[in-house]
XYZ file of C-alpha atoms in Angstrom:
694
model
C -213.760 39.010 189.044
C -211.953 39.268 192.329
C -212.099 35.506 192.867
C -211.064 34.906 189.261
C -207.951 37.072 189.714
C -207.063 35.180 192.887
C -207.444 31.849 191.092
C -205.198 33.035 188.258
C -202.542 34.209 190.693
C -202.550 30.819 192.463
C -202.340 29.107 189.081
C -199.245 31.122 188.075
C -197.575 30.359 191.401
C -198.323 26.665 190.947
C -196.868 26.644 187.422
C -193.694 28.442 188.516
C -193.242 26.113 191.485
C -193.588 23.121 189.206
C -190.942 24.536 186.857
C -188.525 25.137 189.729
C -189.078 21.600 191.023
C -188.480 20.243 187.497
C -185.203 22.146 187.176
C -184.084 20.935 190.581
C -184.923 17.376 189.543
C -182.871 17.735 186.360
C -179.940 19.069 188.344
C -180.231 16.226 190.804
C -180.084 13.762 187.907
C -176.782 15.112 186.567
C -174.069 12.471 186.677
C -171.407 15.210 186.870
C -172.066 18.407 188.757
C -170.062 21.419 187.586
C -169.354 24.654 189.405
C -167.317 27.723 188.509
C -165.026 29.461 190.987
C -162.520 32.324 190.807
C -159.760 33.363 193.134
C -161.880 36.251 194.423
C -165.503 37.298 194.318
C -164.705 40.663 192.741
C -162.183 41.311 189.981
C -160.299 44.542 189.368
C -160.368 46.062 185.877
C -157.188 45.337 183.923
C -156.366 42.241 185.986
C -156.219 38.502 185.392
C -157.702 35.975 187.796
C -157.532 32.217 188.206
C -160.768 30.449 187.281
C -161.638 26.843 188.081
C -164.217 24.421 186.740
C -164.894 21.889 189.483
C -166.143 18.608 187.990
C -167.723 16.213 190.502
C -168.937 12.850 189.118
C -171.381 10.719 191.027
C -169.931 7.783 192.924
C -169.046 4.983 190.500
C -168.924 7.307 187.463
C -165.898 8.971 185.848
C -165.029 11.816 183.457
C -162.445 11.952 180.688
C -159.109 13.657 180.093
C -158.237 15.975 177.183
C -157.429 12.806 175.191
C -160.081 10.251 176.197
C -158.139 7.293 174.779
C -159.513 4.451 172.644
C -163.195 5.212 173.345
C -165.307 8.238 174.232
C -164.867 11.884 173.354
C -163.327 14.880 175.152
C -165.458 17.552 176.781
C -166.465 20.480 174.585
C -166.681 23.991 175.989
C -168.512 26.989 174.534
C -167.921 30.198 176.471
C -170.384 33.085 176.231
C -168.558 36.129 177.512
C -169.465 39.803 177.867
C -167.450 42.355 175.949
C -164.050 43.027 177.472
C -163.659 39.558 179.035
C -161.361 36.832 177.678
C -160.702 33.255 178.817
C -157.428 31.330 178.414
C -156.836 27.687 177.504
C -158.063 25.105 179.980
C -155.379 23.171 181.875
C -156.093 19.548 182.794
C -154.628 17.598 185.726
C -152.884 14.348 184.825
C -155.276 11.419 184.241
C -155.411 7.765 185.264
C -155.570 4.669 183.066
C -158.611 2.447 182.653
C -158.000 -0.734 180.637
C -161.108 -2.748 179.701
C -160.821 -5.626 177.188
C -157.706 -4.101 175.539
C -159.429 -0.701 175.322
C -157.361 1.951 177.062
C -159.075 5.096 178.324
C -157.680 8.115 180.163
C -160.074 9.095 182.935
C -160.559 10.820 186.289
C -161.690 8.861 189.337
C -163.637 11.205 191.580
C -163.612 14.999 191.576
C -161.199 16.851 189.288
C -160.631 20.521 188.522
C -159.801 22.279 185.237
C -157.967 25.582 185.557
C -157.805 28.618 183.299
C -157.386 32.399 183.555
C -160.007 35.112 183.097
C -158.863 38.589 182.015
C -160.836 41.812 182.467
C -160.025 44.783 180.224
C -158.895 47.944 181.943
C -161.617 50.140 180.438
C -164.533 48.446 182.226
C -165.981 50.727 184.964
C -165.984 49.593 188.577
C -169.278 48.114 189.717
C -170.056 46.527 186.342
C -171.613 43.056 186.559
C -170.063 40.536 184.206
C -172.131 37.397 183.567
C -169.873 34.551 182.386
C -171.773 31.652 180.796
C -170.484 28.272 179.688
C -172.138 25.499 177.685
C -170.509 22.105 178.260
C -171.055 18.754 176.559
C -169.204 15.732 177.854
C -169.261 11.976 178.331
C -169.646 10.308 181.705
C -169.264 6.541 182.207
C -169.347 3.775 184.776
C -168.036 0.199 184.328
C -171.175 -0.877 182.447
C -172.529 2.148 180.559
C -171.762 5.592 179.164
C -174.042 8.609 178.830
C -173.460 11.932 177.075
C -174.556 14.992 179.036
C -174.695 18.706 178.473
C -175.398 21.591 180.769
C -174.977 25.327 181.065
C -173.489 27.101 184.039
C -173.256 30.782 184.814
C -171.401 32.981 187.277
C -171.571 36.753 187.679
C -168.538 38.757 188.734
C -168.456 42.392 189.801
C -165.657 44.700 188.679
C -164.029 46.231 191.750
C -162.349 49.606 192.050
C -159.177 48.251 193.680
C -157.069 45.156 194.151
C -158.819 41.789 194.253
C -158.849 39.745 197.462
C -157.703 36.174 197.022
C -160.314 34.368 199.125
C -159.658 30.999 197.496
C -155.871 31.111 197.243
C -155.241 27.863 199.153
C -157.676 25.921 196.984
C -156.089 27.174 193.783
C -152.597 26.413 195.096
C -153.636 22.808 195.706
C -155.212 22.497 192.279
C -152.202 24.113 190.605
C -149.836 21.558 192.163
C -151.360 18.666 190.202
C -151.368 20.460 186.827
C -148.469 19.069 184.703
C -145.427 21.346 184.770
C -143.788 22.061 181.382
C -140.440 20.343 180.889
C -137.639 22.844 180.202
C -136.063 20.904 177.337
C -137.533 19.606 174.111
C -137.417 15.875 173.420
C -136.957 13.989 170.177
C -138.514 10.845 168.754
C -138.134 8.583 165.759
C -140.327 5.976 164.084
C -138.819 2.804 162.675
C -140.427 -0.542 161.819
C -143.623 0.279 163.679
C -141.761 1.362 166.824
C -142.109 4.759 168.467
C -138.822 5.669 170.212
C -138.753 8.755 172.439
C -135.713 10.457 174.004
C -136.593 12.946 176.740
C -134.109 15.038 178.779
C -134.749 14.167 182.443
C -132.260 14.372 185.345
C -130.990 10.972 186.429
C -132.005 11.728 190.029
C -135.709 11.419 189.114
C -137.142 7.948 189.710
C -138.961 6.473 186.685
C -140.357 3.235 188.112
C -144.069 2.882 187.284
C -143.922 6.065 185.200
C -146.228 6.389 182.194
C -146.436 8.720 179.197
C -149.859 9.926 178.087
C -150.198 11.266 174.506
C -152.088 14.553 174.190
C -153.143 13.745 170.615
C -154.944 10.432 170.274
C -153.507 7.629 168.088
C -149.982 9.086 167.970
C -148.979 5.954 169.867
C -150.934 2.753 170.558
C -152.642 3.535 173.858
C -152.782 -0.026 175.219
C -149.269 -1.028 174.100
C -146.529 -1.650 176.651
C -144.207 1.292 177.271
C -140.581 0.281 177.883
C -138.747 3.007 179.801
C -134.958 2.995 180.214
C -132.327 5.325 181.598
C -129.331 6.656 179.675
C -127.733 9.178 182.018
C -129.894 12.311 181.971
C -131.960 10.974 179.077
C -135.208 9.050 179.580
C -135.971 6.734 176.678
C -139.344 5.174 175.961
C -140.235 2.620 173.315
C -143.735 1.535 172.332
C -145.862 0.899 169.241
C -146.478 3.832 166.907
C -150.068 4.876 166.199
C -151.799 5.846 162.979
C -151.631 9.613 163.564
C -147.904 10.024 164.209
C -146.727 13.361 162.792
C -143.643 15.546 163.187
C -144.545 16.734 166.706
C -145.418 14.612 169.738
C -147.050 16.206 172.772
C -147.311 14.220 175.954
C -147.523 14.182 179.735
C -145.068 12.133 181.791
C -146.640 11.005 185.076
C -144.187 9.711 187.683
C -144.893 7.295 190.501
C -144.558 10.187 192.964
C -147.563 11.882 191.347
C -145.473 14.586 189.690
C -146.567 15.256 186.113
C -144.462 16.910 183.379
C -145.803 18.100 180.042
C -143.428 18.109 177.077
C -143.040 18.306 173.322
C -140.783 16.179 171.121
C -139.833 16.691 167.486
C -139.379 13.931 164.965
C -135.867 13.030 163.831
C -134.379 10.466 161.490
C -131.158 10.245 163.498
C -130.327 6.541 163.916
C -129.068 6.964 167.497
C -132.642 6.705 168.719
C -133.171 3.366 166.997
C -130.189 1.855 168.713
C -130.468 3.239 172.251
C -133.821 2.099 173.650
C -133.828 -1.608 172.920
C -133.957 -3.112 176.396
C -133.230 -2.669 180.068
C -129.977 -4.643 180.318
C -127.554 -1.775 179.671
C -127.134 -2.121 175.903
C -128.618 1.343 175.406
C -125.795 2.961 177.328
C -123.217 0.904 175.431
C -124.706 1.969 172.107
C -124.695 5.605 173.157
C -121.051 5.439 174.160
C -120.172 3.757 170.874
C -121.843 6.567 168.943
C -120.104 9.105 171.188
C -116.659 7.586 170.548
C -117.232 7.595 166.778
C -118.386 11.234 166.945
C -115.339 12.078 169.109
C -112.893 10.863 166.467
C -114.959 12.604 163.796
C -114.601 15.835 165.760
C -110.820 15.349 166.006
C -110.573 14.886 162.246
C -112.866 17.851 161.628
C -110.806 20.047 163.971
C -107.613 18.979 162.206
C -109.050 20.160 158.883
C -109.906 23.562 160.412
C -106.186 24.354 160.493
C -106.184 24.986 156.757
C -108.697 27.843 157.150
C -107.125 31.150 156.064
C -107.689 32.720 159.482
C -105.997 29.856 161.398
C -103.245 28.701 159.069
C -100.965 31.764 159.578
C -101.158 31.525 163.371
C -100.564 27.771 163.405
C -97.660 28.045 160.945
C -95.838 30.636 163.008
C -96.420 28.747 166.243
C -94.998 25.544 164.751
C -91.991 27.409 163.370
C -91.385 28.912 166.797
C -90.795 25.398 168.167
C -87.746 24.988 165.939
C -85.690 27.083 168.324
C -87.195 26.303 171.719
C -84.609 26.298 174.471
C -85.289 22.745 175.618
C -87.408 19.662 175.110
C -89.425 20.613 178.181
C -90.211 24.091 176.814
C -91.427 22.632 173.526
C -93.756 20.204 175.263
C -95.108 22.779 177.694
C -95.784 25.191 174.844
C -97.678 22.630 172.800
C -99.728 21.488 175.826
C -100.605 25.089 176.718
C -101.742 25.757 173.144
C -103.871 22.587 173.250
C -105.482 23.555 176.556
C -106.439 26.959 175.146
C -108.048 25.454 172.037
C -109.899 22.750 173.977
C -111.164 25.257 176.547
C -112.746 27.495 173.901
C -114.480 24.577 172.170
C -115.821 23.196 175.452
C -117.054 26.615 176.621
C -118.722 27.321 173.288
C -120.340 23.873 173.361
C -121.564 24.516 176.899
C -123.150 27.806 175.831
C -124.949 26.067 172.958
C -126.228 23.243 175.185
C -127.356 25.752 177.807
C -129.239 27.909 175.305
C -130.922 24.858 173.786
C -131.929 23.669 177.261
C -133.618 27.051 177.754
C -135.601 26.529 174.558
C -133.500 28.585 172.117
C -132.943 27.048 168.693
C -129.217 27.621 168.164
C -126.509 25.594 166.510
C -122.774 25.647 165.877
C -121.478 29.028 164.675
C -124.539 30.795 166.088
C -122.235 33.662 167.087
C -121.702 34.612 163.441
C -125.417 35.350 163.194
C -124.780 38.452 165.332
C -123.485 41.635 163.630
C -121.764 42.603 166.906
C -119.634 39.431 166.921
C -118.739 39.906 163.265
C -117.768 43.520 163.942
C -115.504 42.395 166.799
C -113.894 39.771 164.545
C -113.225 42.384 161.849
C -111.354 44.556 164.350
C -109.506 41.542 165.779
C -108.529 40.058 162.409
C -107.316 43.436 161.209
C -105.125 43.759 164.295
C -103.671 40.269 163.749
C -103.014 41.070 160.082
C -101.192 44.301 160.881
C -99.275 42.495 163.628
C -98.025 39.937 161.106
C -97.297 42.733 158.638
C -94.958 44.345 161.213
C -96.965 47.427 162.192
C -96.522 46.460 165.853
C -95.360 43.424 167.817
C -97.237 41.016 170.116
C -94.996 38.135 171.095
C -97.878 35.679 171.448
C -98.581 35.837 167.736
C -95.093 36.215 166.331
C -91.956 34.190 165.939
C -88.313 35.170 166.049
C -88.977 38.631 167.489
C -87.208 40.123 170.446
C -90.281 39.353 172.555
C -89.838 35.647 171.880
C -87.964 35.022 175.127
C -90.851 36.172 177.335
C -93.711 34.321 175.648
C -93.747 31.065 177.572
C -96.738 28.743 178.105
C -99.085 31.624 178.910
C -98.592 33.120 175.476
C -99.060 29.711 173.856
C -102.277 29.184 175.831
C -103.808 32.464 174.625
C -102.711 31.726 171.089
C -104.678 28.464 171.271
C -107.672 30.387 172.616
C -107.457 32.873 169.764
C -107.001 30.227 167.066
C -109.991 28.218 168.292
C -112.221 31.266 168.660
C -111.668 32.481 165.114
C -111.862 28.979 163.586
C -114.876 27.419 165.310
C -117.526 29.250 163.245
C -116.572 27.029 160.323
C -117.879 23.529 159.718
C -116.565 21.003 157.292
C -116.303 17.287 156.531
C -116.640 14.977 159.570
C -117.199 17.945 161.863
C -120.885 18.664 161.155
C -122.031 15.095 161.839
C -119.978 14.894 165.047
C -121.353 18.170 166.407
C -124.879 17.195 165.409
C -124.508 14.017 167.452
C -123.228 16.055 170.414
C -126.521 17.957 170.567
C -128.624 14.805 171.042
C -126.273 12.678 173.160
C -125.937 12.934 176.969
C -124.200 16.051 178.236
C -121.021 14.296 179.365
C -120.487 12.688 175.952
C -121.340 15.987 174.244
C -118.561 17.795 176.117
C -116.165 14.991 175.160
C -117.003 15.618 171.484
C -116.505 19.384 171.830
C -113.141 18.744 173.498
C -112.237 16.431 170.602
C -112.744 19.327 168.201
C -110.253 21.497 170.112
C -107.819 18.605 170.379
C -107.980 18.076 166.611
C -107.230 21.746 165.991
C -104.139 21.647 168.179
C -102.938 18.199 167.060
C -100.257 19.435 164.570
C -98.729 21.722 167.193
C -98.918 18.931 169.783
C -97.161 16.418 167.496
C -94.329 18.813 166.680
C -93.921 19.633 170.376
C -93.640 15.990 171.491
C -91.760 14.449 168.544
C -88.199 15.863 168.281
C -87.707 14.297 164.844
C -90.414 16.561 163.442
C -88.828 19.657 164.954
C -85.448 18.838 163.448
C -87.049 18.901 160.002
C -88.310 22.435 160.525
C -86.209 25.201 158.936
C -83.938 27.106 161.270
C -85.037 30.623 162.246
C -83.531 33.507 160.363
C -84.276 36.700 158.507
C -86.446 34.743 156.053
C -89.084 34.409 158.806
C -89.821 38.119 158.612
C -90.751 37.688 154.963
C -92.915 34.666 155.805
C -94.734 36.699 158.433
C -95.500 39.436 155.915
C -96.841 36.843 153.459
C -98.995 35.192 156.128
C -100.637 38.549 156.854
C -102.401 38.281 153.490
C -104.826 35.455 154.503
C -105.814 37.480 157.548
C -106.725 40.492 155.414
C -108.648 38.203 153.052
C -110.571 36.969 156.082
C -111.364 40.588 157.018
C -112.748 41.212 153.531
C -114.936 38.107 153.857
C -116.241 39.232 157.257
C -117.072 42.679 155.864
C -119.073 41.022 153.087
C -120.994 38.959 155.662
C -121.666 42.096 157.713
C -123.001 43.830 154.600
C -125.524 40.996 154.254
C -126.682 41.294 157.858
C -126.846 45.039 158.444
C -127.023 48.409 156.701
C -124.485 50.783 155.174
C -124.273 53.012 158.247
C -123.366 50.155 160.569
C -120.749 48.742 158.145
C -119.201 52.221 157.757
C -119.110 52.642 161.541
C -117.319 49.302 161.979
C -114.760 50.250 159.321
C -114.222 53.554 161.144
C -113.569 51.722 164.409
C -111.124 49.438 162.584
C -109.282 52.453 161.136
C -109.052 54.163 164.545
C -107.848 50.940 166.135
C -105.184 50.551 163.440
C -104.024 54.117 164.034
C -103.664 53.360 167.747
C -101.715 50.184 166.999
C -99.436 52.109 164.657
C -98.735 54.557 167.484
C -98.003 51.597 169.802
C -95.604 50.221 167.193
C -93.719 53.529 167.079
C -93.359 53.467 170.856
C -92.082 49.889 170.702
C -89.428 50.711 168.125
C -88.360 53.736 170.217
C -88.174 51.447 173.264
C -90.619 53.672 175.128
C -93.242 52.363 177.542
C -96.918 53.204 177.992
C -97.761 52.793 174.343
C -100.841 50.565 174.657
C -103.415 53.014 175.974
C -104.053 54.728 172.565
C -105.088 51.509 170.734
C -107.181 50.432 173.714
C -109.057 53.735 173.885
C -109.363 54.093 170.105
C -110.771 50.557 169.876
C -113.004 50.034 172.891
C -114.770 53.398 173.154
C -115.820 53.684 169.470
C -116.706 49.974 169.399
C -119.006 50.302 172.412
C -120.657 53.284 170.746
C -121.245 51.240 167.596
C -122.621 48.285 169.538
C -125.082 50.566 171.344
C -127.059 51.246 168.181
C -126.572 47.945 166.353
C -129.436 47.477 163.841
C -132.083 44.827 164.370
C -131.155 41.477 162.900
C -134.559 41.345 161.237
C -134.096 44.631 159.392
C -133.548 44.343 155.697
C -129.994 44.722 154.472
C -129.198 47.021 151.611
C -126.988 44.281 150.232
C -129.580 41.499 150.575
C -129.045 38.834 147.974
C -131.941 38.417 145.619
C -132.757 34.794 145.074
C -133.285 33.853 141.489
C -136.370 32.194 140.140
C -134.476 28.883 139.896
C -134.554 28.294 143.668
C -137.194 28.492 146.367
C -136.779 29.788 149.909
C -136.862 26.941 152.429
C -140.191 26.343 154.108
C -141.425 22.986 155.351
C -144.989 23.546 154.147
C -143.756 24.572 150.706
C -141.443 21.548 150.645
C -144.363 19.201 151.308
C -146.301 20.707 148.424
C -143.295 20.487 146.104
C -142.665 16.820 146.954
C -146.187 15.899 145.940
C -145.287 16.936 142.367
C -141.532 16.511 141.825
C -138.094 15.661 143.216
C -136.324 18.352 145.230
C -132.748 19.290 146.102
C -132.691 21.157 149.435
C -129.517 22.719 150.753
C -128.686 24.864 153.782
C -126.000 27.527 153.610
C -124.658 30.678 155.252
C -122.520 33.507 153.961
C -119.823 32.810 156.549
C -119.578 29.102 155.623
C -116.558 28.671 153.342
C -117.462 25.067 152.442
C -120.967 26.206 151.459
C -119.701 28.923 149.148
C -117.156 26.642 147.484
C -119.854 24.032 146.806
C -122.176 26.679 145.401
C -119.557 28.024 142.990
C -118.108 24.691 141.898
C -121.241 22.524 141.809
C -124.670 23.977 142.597
C -124.462 27.059 140.358
C -122.922 25.225 137.396
C -124.882 25.547 134.168
C -124.881 21.795 133.430
C -126.363 21.119 136.890
C -129.135 23.651 136.354
C -129.930 22.144 132.967
C -130.078 18.639 134.480
C -132.480 19.900 137.157
C -134.668 21.592 134.561
C -134.672 18.599 132.220
C -135.644 16.166 135.018
C -138.128 18.538 136.708
C -136.152 18.891 139.958
C -137.003 21.738 142.318
C -134.203 23.475 144.217
C -134.800 24.946 147.672
C -132.272 26.899 149.751
C -132.268 27.613 153.488
C -130.141 30.661 154.346
C -128.844 30.452 157.927
C -126.708 33.608 157.761
C -128.852 35.629 160.174
C -130.122 32.682 162.166
C -133.507 31.054 161.665
C -135.216 28.941 164.347
C -137.091 26.877 161.760
C -133.859 26.003 159.955
C -132.062 25.305 163.254
C -134.826 22.906 164.281
C -134.764 21.238 160.865
C -130.979 20.786 161.071
C -131.374 19.206 164.520
C -133.919 16.751 163.155
C -131.259 15.543 160.726
C -128.557 15.241 163.388
C -126.699 18.412 162.399
C -125.750 21.479 164.398
C -124.630 23.684 161.516
C -124.296 24.103 157.794
C -123.760 22.850 155.148
C -126.434 20.193 154.771
C -127.490 18.812 151.370
C -130.652 16.728 151.029
C -132.185 15.013 148.012
C -135.903 14.224 148.186
C -137.630 11.827 145.825
C -141.172 12.675 144.792
C -143.656 11.595 147.457
C -140.928 10.320 149.848
C -140.462 12.050 153.223
C -137.036 10.591 154.061
C -134.283 12.252 152.010
C -130.882 11.070 150.847
C -128.131 12.984 152.681
C -125.480 14.032 150.154
C -121.768 14.474 151.003
C -120.585 17.809 152.382
C -118.135 18.138 149.508
C -120.246 18.234 146.358
C -119.391 17.771 142.710
C -121.508 18.394 139.611
C -121.550 14.645 138.887
C -123.212 13.910 142.239
C -126.052 16.355 141.591
C -126.490 15.372 137.958
C -126.483 11.687 138.934
C -129.236 12.276 141.476
C -131.295 14.259 138.969
C -131.005 11.436 136.433
C -132.036 8.810 138.979
C -128.647 7.339 139.903
C -129.243 6.638 143.599
C -126.607 7.531 146.179
C -126.421 6.056 149.644
C -127.334 8.307 152.551
C -124.467 9.289 154.793
C -124.767 9.968 158.535
């Protein structure tokens, strides 16, 4: 029995040794060896650590990127984690190209490292062992053959009772350097006649020779097709063949000749500027861009000119023009008109710069974004009320009046601030010509965009500028007299109407308490202005501190507890059953069954509200929609909505209104005019096609 037991023991040892040798042989036959490494050997509870998967192919073999290209498949990872441990998304370094018989693959030559982050919950006791297991299946190839492999790896980490020591910091820093860095700005692309045309914001100082764009999702572009890259200022443009899987979002990695890699996303747009700005390398792209910019510039001038008829601008402009009828000299008239123009242009350029800056930081904002803030609306209510009472004669500010005793001390400075004020209170509106021009400004190079914004301010000040520089126009103006006091009182009415409209908008965006608080601030401010007016008429000084204190202090208190923009308003409009709330997924479902009329509006958009009352809400239009099975969908931009902002950008617009008509089963809509009529909508419902407008 003793000898038998010894024999059995030797037999077990022999079997175990054979198994170990077999496992070692299998490992030695792996075409890619994989190891797992963290930044430190022990990990503190409640912390997050870098984790690396080091992939080392045998000499002559290669692994594949996240998108393998025309052949192969990406690696698949199955983590088996203990409770309290989570793993982030894997980050891939930029790949290389391998073209074999017109088959393009994205591969790694030699060793490559995938990075992620491992997080340990705070409730895990110190000293706990955490086994992290990973099952991997992948494809490994050489120039003549490909083999699928799978293996399991495991690493055990111990939870420490203090801070982790970064033993492998230098290694991780080196690996992190070659992971693509996210590009700050979002790009845009269009598809036309089988061409994929990409516009990507990229500083002109970055060299693009031998650069290449790798698609994250396979078949979004043709992998082996030539990529034509051109420069257009700070915009990189790429043209290639479109793939079979092109959707509304393109994700890619731009790899530069220097080895720097940038990851980015681009949204699909139908804006025709892309189709005309990436044709070749001989400079025609830049010429096309400038042509579009010049057209948009004149559109902005015309749109700004039309803003002067807005009820909040017309009184100010009228009084300023009348004040030129008794300027002391030709020089004074010209200086006044130029100062007014500079003020208006400055506001438009600054506001445009803020919008471009916010969009560069990833915020989805458009023109008139400021009216999506209850605080801005509250400030405008107080300001408009003050202007109205100024025109009504409660107090006097020479900058806004005409024919008063303060007229002699206004000068160019007063005209400049009047232009600033007029532009600030008018720019939230959009109208004909203006929306298309501003939409173009958001996709064109920055320099051209600022030119378009300046064109808007120039258009606003154009009437005042013409009267200032053409004496014949001034001679036709009525001479100043006592009648101007009556005109001022009459012109106060549009300002008060504007205040009522702003209060209605505020009621839609906030609650009763906030609206009541704003009205209280307005009343206190008016009382202070009345006191200042009494001091003025008594020719006493020091009368401006009461309105300042009674306005600023209560207003700051109100702003401190402004309600969340997402909170429901007690005056929220209830949409009827005849219209659907805008949603892109819902729109896709609707278009599979019927035609659809989609429009975008906001409570502060005067053009929108006029179109709704005169055309959209007409009974004969609703009956035509019902008879022809047309769905109606509305996107309300009153409080701001990133999905709507992005959708507007895709159609080359920076604000509302926007009216789109979709035919059943057709993704590209007809863009309807910004001034609607019932006949336009009824004609579309009955199948009378209208041409799309830019």
